[in-house]
PDB file of C-alpha atoms and ligand atoms in Angstrom:
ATOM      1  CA  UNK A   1      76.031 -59.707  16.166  1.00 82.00           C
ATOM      2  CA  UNK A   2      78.143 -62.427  18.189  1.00 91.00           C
ATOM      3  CA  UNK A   3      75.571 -62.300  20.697  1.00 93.00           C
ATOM      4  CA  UNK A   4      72.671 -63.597  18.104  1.00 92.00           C
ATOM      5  CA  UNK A   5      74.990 -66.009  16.858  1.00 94.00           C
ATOM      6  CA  UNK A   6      75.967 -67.424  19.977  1.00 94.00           C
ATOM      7  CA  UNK A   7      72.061 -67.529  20.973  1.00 92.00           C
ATOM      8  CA  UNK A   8      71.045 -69.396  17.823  1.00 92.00           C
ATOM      9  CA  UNK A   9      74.087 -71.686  18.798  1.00 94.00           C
ATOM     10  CA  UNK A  10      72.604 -72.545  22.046  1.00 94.00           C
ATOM     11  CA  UNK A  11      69.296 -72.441  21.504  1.00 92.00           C
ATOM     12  CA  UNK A  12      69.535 -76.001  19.176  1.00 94.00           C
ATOM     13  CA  UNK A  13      72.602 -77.589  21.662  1.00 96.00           C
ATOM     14  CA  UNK A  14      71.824 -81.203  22.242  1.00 96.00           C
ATOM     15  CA  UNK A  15      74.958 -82.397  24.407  1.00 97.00           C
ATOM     16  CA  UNK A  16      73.666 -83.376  27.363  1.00 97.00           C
ATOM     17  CA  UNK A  17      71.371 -86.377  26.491  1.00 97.00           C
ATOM     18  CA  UNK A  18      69.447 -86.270  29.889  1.00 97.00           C
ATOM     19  CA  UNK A  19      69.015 -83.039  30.031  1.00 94.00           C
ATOM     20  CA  UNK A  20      67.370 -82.718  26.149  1.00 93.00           C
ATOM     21  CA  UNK A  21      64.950 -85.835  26.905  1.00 95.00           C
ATOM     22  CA  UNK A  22      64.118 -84.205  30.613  1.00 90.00           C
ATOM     23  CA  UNK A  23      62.943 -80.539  28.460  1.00 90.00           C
ATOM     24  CA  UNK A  24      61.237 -82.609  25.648  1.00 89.00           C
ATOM     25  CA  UNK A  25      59.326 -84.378  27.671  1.00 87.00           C
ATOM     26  CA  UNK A  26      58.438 -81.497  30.137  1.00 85.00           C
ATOM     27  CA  UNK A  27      57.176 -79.877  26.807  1.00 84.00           C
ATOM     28  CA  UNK A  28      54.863 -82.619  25.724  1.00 83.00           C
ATOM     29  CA  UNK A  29      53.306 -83.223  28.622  1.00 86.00           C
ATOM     30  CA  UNK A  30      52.795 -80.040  30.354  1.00 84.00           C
ATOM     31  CA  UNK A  31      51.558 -79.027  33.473  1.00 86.00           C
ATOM     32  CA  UNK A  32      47.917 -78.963  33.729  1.00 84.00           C
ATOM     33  CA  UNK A  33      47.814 -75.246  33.606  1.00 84.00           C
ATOM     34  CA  UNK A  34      49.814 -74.340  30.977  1.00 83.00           C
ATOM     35  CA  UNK A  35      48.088 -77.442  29.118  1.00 84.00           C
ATOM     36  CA  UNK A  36      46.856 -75.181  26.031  1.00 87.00           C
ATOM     37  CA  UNK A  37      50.534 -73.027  25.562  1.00 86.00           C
ATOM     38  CA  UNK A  38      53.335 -74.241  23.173  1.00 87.00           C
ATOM     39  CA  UNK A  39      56.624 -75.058  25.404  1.00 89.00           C
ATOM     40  CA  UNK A  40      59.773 -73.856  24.087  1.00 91.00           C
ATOM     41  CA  UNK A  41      61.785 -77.401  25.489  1.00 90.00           C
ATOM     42  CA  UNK A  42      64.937 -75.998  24.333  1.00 95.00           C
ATOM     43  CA  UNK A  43      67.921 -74.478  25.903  1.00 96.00           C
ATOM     44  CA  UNK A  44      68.026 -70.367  27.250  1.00 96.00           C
ATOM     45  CA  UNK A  45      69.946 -68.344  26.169  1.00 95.00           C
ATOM     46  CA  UNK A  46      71.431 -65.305  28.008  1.00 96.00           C
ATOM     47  CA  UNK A  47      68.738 -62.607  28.157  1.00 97.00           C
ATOM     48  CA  UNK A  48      69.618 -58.658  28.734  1.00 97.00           C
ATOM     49  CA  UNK A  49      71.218 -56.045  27.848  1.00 97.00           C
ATOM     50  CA  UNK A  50      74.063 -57.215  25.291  1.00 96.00           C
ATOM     51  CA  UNK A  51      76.811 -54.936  27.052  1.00 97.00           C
ATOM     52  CA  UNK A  52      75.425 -54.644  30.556  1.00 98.00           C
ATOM     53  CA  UNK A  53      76.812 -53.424  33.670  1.00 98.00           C
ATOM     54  CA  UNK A  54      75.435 -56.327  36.187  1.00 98.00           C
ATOM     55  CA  UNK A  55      75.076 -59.978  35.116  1.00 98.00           C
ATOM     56  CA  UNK A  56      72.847 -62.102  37.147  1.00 98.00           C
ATOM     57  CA  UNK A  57      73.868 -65.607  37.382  1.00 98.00           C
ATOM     58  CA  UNK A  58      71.674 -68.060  37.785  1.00 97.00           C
ATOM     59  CA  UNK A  59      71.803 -71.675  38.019  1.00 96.00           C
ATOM     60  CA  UNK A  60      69.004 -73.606  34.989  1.00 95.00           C
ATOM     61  CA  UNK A  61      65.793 -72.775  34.093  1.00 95.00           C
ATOM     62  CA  UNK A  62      62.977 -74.127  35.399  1.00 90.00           C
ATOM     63  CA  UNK A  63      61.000 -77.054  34.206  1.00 89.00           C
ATOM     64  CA  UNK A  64      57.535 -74.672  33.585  1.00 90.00           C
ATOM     65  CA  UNK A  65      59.266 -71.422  33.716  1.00 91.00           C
ATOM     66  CA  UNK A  66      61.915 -70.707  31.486  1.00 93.00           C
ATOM     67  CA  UNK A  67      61.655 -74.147  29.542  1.00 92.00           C
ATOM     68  CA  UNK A  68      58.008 -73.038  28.717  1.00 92.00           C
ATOM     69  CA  UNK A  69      58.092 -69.526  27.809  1.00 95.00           C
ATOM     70  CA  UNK A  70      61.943 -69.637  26.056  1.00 94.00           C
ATOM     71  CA  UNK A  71      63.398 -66.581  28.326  1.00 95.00           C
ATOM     72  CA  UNK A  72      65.243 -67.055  31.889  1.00 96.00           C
ATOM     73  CA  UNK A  73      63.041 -66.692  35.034  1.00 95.00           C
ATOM     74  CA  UNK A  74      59.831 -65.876  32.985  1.00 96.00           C
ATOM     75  CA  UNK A  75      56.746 -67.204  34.155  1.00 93.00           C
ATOM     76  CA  UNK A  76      58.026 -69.124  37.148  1.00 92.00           C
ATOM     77  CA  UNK A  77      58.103 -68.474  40.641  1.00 92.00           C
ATOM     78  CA  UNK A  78      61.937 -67.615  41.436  1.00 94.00           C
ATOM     79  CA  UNK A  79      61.311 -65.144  38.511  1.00 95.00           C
ATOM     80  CA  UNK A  80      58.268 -63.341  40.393  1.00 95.00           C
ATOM     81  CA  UNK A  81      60.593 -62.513  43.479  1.00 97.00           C
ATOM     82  CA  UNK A  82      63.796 -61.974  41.312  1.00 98.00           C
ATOM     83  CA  UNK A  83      61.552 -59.027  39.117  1.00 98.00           C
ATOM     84  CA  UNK A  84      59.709 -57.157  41.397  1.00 98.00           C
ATOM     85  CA  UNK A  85      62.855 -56.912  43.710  1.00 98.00           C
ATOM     86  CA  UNK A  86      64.969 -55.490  40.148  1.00 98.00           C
ATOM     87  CA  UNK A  87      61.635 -53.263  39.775  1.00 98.00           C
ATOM     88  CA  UNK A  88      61.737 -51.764  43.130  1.00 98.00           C
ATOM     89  CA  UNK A  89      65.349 -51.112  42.617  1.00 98.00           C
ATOM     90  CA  UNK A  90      64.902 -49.915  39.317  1.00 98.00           C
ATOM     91  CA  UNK A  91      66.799 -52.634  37.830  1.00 98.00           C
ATOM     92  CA  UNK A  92      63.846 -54.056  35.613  1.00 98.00           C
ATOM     93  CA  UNK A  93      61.372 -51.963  33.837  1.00 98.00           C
ATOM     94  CA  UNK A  94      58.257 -53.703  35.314  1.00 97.00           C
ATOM     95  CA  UNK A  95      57.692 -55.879  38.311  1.00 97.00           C
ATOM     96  CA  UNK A  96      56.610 -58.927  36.390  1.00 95.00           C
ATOM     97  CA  UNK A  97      58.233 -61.358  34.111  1.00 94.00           C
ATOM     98  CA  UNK A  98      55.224 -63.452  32.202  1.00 93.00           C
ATOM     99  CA  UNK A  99      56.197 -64.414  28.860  1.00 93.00           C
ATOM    100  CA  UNK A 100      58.791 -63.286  26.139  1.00 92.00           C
ATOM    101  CA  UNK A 101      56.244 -60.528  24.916  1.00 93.00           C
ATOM    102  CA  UNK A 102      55.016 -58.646  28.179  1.00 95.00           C
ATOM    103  CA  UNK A 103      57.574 -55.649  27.571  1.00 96.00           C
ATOM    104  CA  UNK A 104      59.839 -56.317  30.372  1.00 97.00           C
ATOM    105  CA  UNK A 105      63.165 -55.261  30.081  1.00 97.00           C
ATOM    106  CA  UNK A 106      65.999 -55.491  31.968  1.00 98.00           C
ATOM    107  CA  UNK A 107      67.611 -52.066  32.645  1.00 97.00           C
ATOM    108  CA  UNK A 108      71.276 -52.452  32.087  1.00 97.00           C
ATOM    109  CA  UNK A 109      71.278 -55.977  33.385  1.00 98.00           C
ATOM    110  CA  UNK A 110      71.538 -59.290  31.876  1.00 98.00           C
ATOM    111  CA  UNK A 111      70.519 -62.993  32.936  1.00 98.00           C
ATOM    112  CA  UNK A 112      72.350 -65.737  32.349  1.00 98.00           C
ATOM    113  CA  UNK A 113      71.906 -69.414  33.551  1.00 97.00           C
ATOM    114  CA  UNK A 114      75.241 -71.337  34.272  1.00 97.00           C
ATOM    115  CA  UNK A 115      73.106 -74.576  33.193  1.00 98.00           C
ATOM    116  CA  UNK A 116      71.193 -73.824  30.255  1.00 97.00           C
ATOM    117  CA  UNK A 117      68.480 -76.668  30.290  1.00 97.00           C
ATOM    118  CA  UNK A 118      65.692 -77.234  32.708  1.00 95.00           C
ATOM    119  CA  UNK A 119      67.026 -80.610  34.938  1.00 95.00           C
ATOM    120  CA  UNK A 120      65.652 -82.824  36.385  1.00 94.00           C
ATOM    121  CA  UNK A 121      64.584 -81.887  40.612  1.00 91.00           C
ATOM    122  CA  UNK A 122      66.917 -79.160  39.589  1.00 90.00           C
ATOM    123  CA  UNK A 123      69.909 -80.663  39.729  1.00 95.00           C
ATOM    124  CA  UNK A 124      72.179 -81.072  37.133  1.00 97.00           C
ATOM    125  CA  UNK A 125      74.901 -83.628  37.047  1.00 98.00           C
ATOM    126  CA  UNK A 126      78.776 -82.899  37.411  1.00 97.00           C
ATOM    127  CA  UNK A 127      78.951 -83.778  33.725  1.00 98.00           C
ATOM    128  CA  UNK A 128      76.426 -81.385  32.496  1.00 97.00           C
ATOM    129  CA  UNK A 129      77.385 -78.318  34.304  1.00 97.00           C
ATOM    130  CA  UNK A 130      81.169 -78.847  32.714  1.00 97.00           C
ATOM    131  CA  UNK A 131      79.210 -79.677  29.132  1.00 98.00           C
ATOM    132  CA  UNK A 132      77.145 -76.823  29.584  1.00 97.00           C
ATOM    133  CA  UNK A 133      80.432 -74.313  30.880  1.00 97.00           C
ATOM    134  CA  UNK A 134      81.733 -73.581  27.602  1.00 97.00           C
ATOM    135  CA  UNK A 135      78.194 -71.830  26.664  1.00 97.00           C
ATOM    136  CA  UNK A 136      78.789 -69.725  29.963  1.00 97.00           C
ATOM    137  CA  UNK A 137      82.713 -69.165  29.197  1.00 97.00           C
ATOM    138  CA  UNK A 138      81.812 -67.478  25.386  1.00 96.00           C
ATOM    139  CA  UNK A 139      78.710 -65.318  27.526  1.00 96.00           C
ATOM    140  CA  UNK A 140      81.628 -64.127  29.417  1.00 96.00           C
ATOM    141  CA  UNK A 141      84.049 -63.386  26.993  1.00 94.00           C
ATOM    142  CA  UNK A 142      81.693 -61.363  25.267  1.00 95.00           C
ATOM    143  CA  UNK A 143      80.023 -59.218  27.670  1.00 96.00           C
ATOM    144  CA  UNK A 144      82.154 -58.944  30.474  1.00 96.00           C
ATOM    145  CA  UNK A 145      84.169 -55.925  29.022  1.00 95.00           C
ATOM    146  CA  UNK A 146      80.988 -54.279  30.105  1.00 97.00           C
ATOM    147  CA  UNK A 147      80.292 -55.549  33.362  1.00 97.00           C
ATOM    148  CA  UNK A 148      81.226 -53.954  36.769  1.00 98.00           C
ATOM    149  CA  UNK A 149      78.839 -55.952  39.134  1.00 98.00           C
ATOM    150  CA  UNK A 150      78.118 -59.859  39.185  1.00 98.00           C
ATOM    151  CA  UNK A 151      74.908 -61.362  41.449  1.00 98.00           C
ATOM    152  CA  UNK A 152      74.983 -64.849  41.790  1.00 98.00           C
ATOM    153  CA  UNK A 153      72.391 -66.468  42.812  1.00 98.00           C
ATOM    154  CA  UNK A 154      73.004 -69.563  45.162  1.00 98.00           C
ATOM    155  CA  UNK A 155      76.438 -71.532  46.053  1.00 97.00           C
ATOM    156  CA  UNK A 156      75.740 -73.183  42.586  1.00 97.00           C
ATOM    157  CA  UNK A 157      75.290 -69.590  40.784  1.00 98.00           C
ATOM    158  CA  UNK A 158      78.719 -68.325  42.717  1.00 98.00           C
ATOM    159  CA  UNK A 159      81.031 -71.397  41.846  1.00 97.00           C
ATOM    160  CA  UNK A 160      79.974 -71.132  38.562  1.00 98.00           C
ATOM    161  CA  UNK A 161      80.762 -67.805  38.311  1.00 98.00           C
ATOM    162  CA  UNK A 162      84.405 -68.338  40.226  1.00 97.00           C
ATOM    163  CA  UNK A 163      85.176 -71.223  37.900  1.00 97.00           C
ATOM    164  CA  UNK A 164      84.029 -69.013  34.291  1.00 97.00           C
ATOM    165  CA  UNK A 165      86.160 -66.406  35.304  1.00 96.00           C
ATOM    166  CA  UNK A 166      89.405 -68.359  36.002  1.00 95.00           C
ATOM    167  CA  UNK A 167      88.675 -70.201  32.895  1.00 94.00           C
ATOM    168  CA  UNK A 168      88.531 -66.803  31.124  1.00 89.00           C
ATOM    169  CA  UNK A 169      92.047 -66.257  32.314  1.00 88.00           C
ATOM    170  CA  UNK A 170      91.081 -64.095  35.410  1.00 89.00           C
ATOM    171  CA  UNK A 171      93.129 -64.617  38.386  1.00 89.00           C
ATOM    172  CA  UNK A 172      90.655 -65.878  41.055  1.00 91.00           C
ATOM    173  CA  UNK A 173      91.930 -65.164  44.474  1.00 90.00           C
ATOM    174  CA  UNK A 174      93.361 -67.747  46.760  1.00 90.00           C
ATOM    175  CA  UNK A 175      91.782 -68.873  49.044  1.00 91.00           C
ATOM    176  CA  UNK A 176      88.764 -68.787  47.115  1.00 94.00           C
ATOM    177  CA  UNK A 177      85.839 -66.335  48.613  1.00 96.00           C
ATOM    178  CA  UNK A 178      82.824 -68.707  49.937  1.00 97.00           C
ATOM    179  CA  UNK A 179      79.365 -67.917  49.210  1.00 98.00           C
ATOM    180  CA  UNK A 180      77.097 -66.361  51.488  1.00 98.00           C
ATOM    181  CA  UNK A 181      74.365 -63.651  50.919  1.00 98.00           C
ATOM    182  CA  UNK A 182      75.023 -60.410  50.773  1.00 98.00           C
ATOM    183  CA  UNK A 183      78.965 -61.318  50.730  1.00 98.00           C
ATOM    184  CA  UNK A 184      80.834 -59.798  48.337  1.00 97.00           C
ATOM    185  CA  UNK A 185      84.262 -60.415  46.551  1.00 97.00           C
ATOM    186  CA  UNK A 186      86.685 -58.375  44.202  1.00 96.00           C
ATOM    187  CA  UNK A 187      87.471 -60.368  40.591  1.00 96.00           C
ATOM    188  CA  UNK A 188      89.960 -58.968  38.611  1.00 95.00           C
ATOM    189  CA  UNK A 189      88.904 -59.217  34.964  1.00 94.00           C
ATOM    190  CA  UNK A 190      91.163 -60.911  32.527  1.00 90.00           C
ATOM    191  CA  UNK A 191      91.771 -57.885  30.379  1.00 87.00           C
ATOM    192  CA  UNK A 192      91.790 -55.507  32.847  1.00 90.00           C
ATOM    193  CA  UNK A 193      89.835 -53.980  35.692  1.00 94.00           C
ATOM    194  CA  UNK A 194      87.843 -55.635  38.363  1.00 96.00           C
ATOM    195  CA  UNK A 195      84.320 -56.682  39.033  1.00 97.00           C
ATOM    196  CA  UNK A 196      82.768 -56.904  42.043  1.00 98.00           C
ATOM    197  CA  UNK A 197      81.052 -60.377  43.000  1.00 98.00           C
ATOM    198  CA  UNK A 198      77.829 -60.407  45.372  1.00 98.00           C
ATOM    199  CA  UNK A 199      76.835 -63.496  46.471  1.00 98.00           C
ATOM    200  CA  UNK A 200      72.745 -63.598  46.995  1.00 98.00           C
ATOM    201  CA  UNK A 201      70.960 -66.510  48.360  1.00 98.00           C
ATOM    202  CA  UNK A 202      68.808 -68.421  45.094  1.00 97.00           C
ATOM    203  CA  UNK A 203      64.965 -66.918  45.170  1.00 96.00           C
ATOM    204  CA  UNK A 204      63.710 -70.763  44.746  1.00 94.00           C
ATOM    205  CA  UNK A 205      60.378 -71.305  46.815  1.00 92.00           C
ATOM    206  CA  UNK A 206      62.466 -73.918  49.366  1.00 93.00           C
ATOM    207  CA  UNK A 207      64.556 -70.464  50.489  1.00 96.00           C
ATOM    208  CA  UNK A 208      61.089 -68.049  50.089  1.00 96.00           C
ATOM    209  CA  UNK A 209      58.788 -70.145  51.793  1.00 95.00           C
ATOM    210  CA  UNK A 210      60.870 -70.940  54.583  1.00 97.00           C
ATOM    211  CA  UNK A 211      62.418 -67.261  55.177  1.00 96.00           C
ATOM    212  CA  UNK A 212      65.444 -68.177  54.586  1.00 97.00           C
ATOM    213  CA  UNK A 213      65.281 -64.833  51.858  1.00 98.00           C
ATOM    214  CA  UNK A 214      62.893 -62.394  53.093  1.00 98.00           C
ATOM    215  CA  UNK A 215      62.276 -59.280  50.394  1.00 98.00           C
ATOM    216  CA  UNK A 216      64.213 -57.009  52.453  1.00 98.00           C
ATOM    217  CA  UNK A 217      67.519 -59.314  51.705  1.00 98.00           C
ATOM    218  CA  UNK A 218      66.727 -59.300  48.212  1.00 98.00           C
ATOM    219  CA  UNK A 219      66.581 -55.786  47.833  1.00 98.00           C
ATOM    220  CA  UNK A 220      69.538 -54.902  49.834  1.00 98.00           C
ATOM    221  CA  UNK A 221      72.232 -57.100  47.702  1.00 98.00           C
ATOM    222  CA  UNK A 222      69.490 -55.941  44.077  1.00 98.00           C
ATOM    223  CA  UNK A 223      70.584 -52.404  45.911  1.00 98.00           C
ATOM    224  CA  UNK A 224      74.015 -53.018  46.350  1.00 98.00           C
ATOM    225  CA  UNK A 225      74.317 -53.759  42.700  1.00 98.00           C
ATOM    226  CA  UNK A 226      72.348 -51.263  41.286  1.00 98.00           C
ATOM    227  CA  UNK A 227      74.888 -48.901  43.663  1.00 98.00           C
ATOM    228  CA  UNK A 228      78.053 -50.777  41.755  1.00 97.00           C
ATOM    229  CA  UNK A 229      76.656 -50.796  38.337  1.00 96.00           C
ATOM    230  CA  UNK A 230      75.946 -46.756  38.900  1.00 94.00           C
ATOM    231  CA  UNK A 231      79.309 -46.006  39.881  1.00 88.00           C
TER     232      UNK A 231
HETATM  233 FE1  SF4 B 301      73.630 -78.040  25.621  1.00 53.97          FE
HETATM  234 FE2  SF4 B 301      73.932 -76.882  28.002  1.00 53.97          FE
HETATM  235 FE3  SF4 B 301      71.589 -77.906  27.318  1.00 53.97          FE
HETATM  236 FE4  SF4 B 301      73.635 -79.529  27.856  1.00 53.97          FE
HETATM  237  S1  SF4 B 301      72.607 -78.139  29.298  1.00 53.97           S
HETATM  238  S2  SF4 B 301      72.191 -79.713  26.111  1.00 53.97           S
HETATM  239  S3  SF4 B 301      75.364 -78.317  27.028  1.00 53.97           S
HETATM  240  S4  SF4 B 301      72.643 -76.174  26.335  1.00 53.97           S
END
C-alpha cells in the first residue's frame, strides 16, 4: 500500500530540472542499440521485496540501464555483476537482470538508488542528492523495520546511507565509520534494534575493468549479507 503510493509519487517527480532534461533526452535519442525500445526517462523507484531483510544502496541509475528499462540495475552493466554475484549467493532468483519482465526477483532483498534519476557522467550535483534525499528518507521509514543488513555500494552509496539514517532519527556513531569494502559498521535503528552496515566497493565498469572489484570481493561482502539477513 504505502509502498505503491510512494512509487507512483516518485515515478512522476520533476525537482531537479537537470536531472529531468538529462533522462528525457537520454530517452529520445537512444543509444544505437537500444534504438527500436521505448525508454522509461523517468525516475526509479525502490525495487524488492517491500519488507526485506537487506537493502542495497545504490547511488542513480544509469543513463541506458535503469533509465531505459524503468527498474534499478536492469539491463546495464553494474547490474550484470551486481546479479549474478546475488545469484551465486542465492540472493537473486536468476543471474541476470534484462528488463522489468524477465522473472527476476530479488530474494528478500531490495534496491534502492540514493539518486533516483540517471545524471549526467554520473554525477549528481550537491543540490540534487539533498532534493532527491527525502525520496530515500520515506524508503527508509517504511522498510527499515524489516531490515537487518544494509550494502552500500560506493563512498557515495555509504554516505547516503549514514546521512538517511541520522535523518530518520538514528543515532549515527561518532566518529563516523569511513567506507571501505568489505568494512562493516553497527547502526542502531531509530525505533529500535540495530542494522549492520557493509560497505562494498560500486560494481561500475571503471572498478571491474580495472580489478579494483574482482568477483571473489563481491561475493564475499553478497555472502556476508546473505549470513546477516539469515540470522
Ligand atoms: Fe525527483 Fe530525485 Fe529525480 Fe530529482 S533526482 S527529479 S528529486 S526523483
Amino acid at each position: 500500500g504505502a509502498l505503491l503510493e510512494l512509487e507512483a509519487r516518485v515515478s512522476v517527480c520533476r525537482a531537479c530540472p537537470r536531472l529531468v532534461e538529462w533522462r528525457e533526452d537520454v530517452a529520445v535519442i537512444k543509444r544505437r542499440a537500444f534504438a527500436d525500445e521505448p525508454y522509461w526517462g523517468r525516475p526509479i523507484p525502490g525495487w524488492g521485496d517491500p519488507a526485506p531483510k537487506l537493502l542495497v544502496v545504490g547511488l542513480a541509475p544509469a543513463a541506458h540501464g535503469g533509465n531505459r528499462t524503468g527498474r534499478i540495475f536492469t539491463g546495464d552493466r553494474s547490474g550484470d555483476w551486481l546479479f549474478a554475484s546475488m545469484h551465486r549467493v542465492g540472493l537473486a532468483a536468476q543471474e541476470t537482470s534484462m528488463h522489468a519482465g524477465d522473472g527476476q526477483r530479488l530474494i528478500g532483498g531490495r534496491m534502492v538508488a540514493a539518486v533516483r534519476c540517471a545524471p549526467p557522467a554520473n554525477k549528481p550535483t550537491t543540490d540534487e542528492r539533498d532534493t532527491c534525499a527525502p525520496w530515500l528518507e520515506e524508503e527508509f521509514r517504511q522498510v527499515l523495520p524489516s531490515v537487518r543488513v544494509i550494502v552500500a555500494l560506493g563512498s557515495y552509496g555509504w554516505d547516503a546511507t549514514l546521512r538517511t539514517m541520522a535523518a530518520s532519527g538514528a543515532v549515527v556513531p561518532r566518529p563516523r565509520p569511513k567506507f571501505g569494502h568489505a568494512v562493516e559498521a553497527t547502526l542502531p535503528k531509530p525505533e529500535g534494534g540495530t542494522v549492520q552496515l557493509l560497505g562494498c566497493f560500486h560494481p561500475s565498469q571503471q572498478n571491474t575493468f580495472t580489478g579494483r572489484l574482482t568477483e571473489p570481493m563481491l561475493d564475499a561482502v553478497m555472502t556476508r549479507a546473505k549470513e546477516v539477513s539469515d540470522d
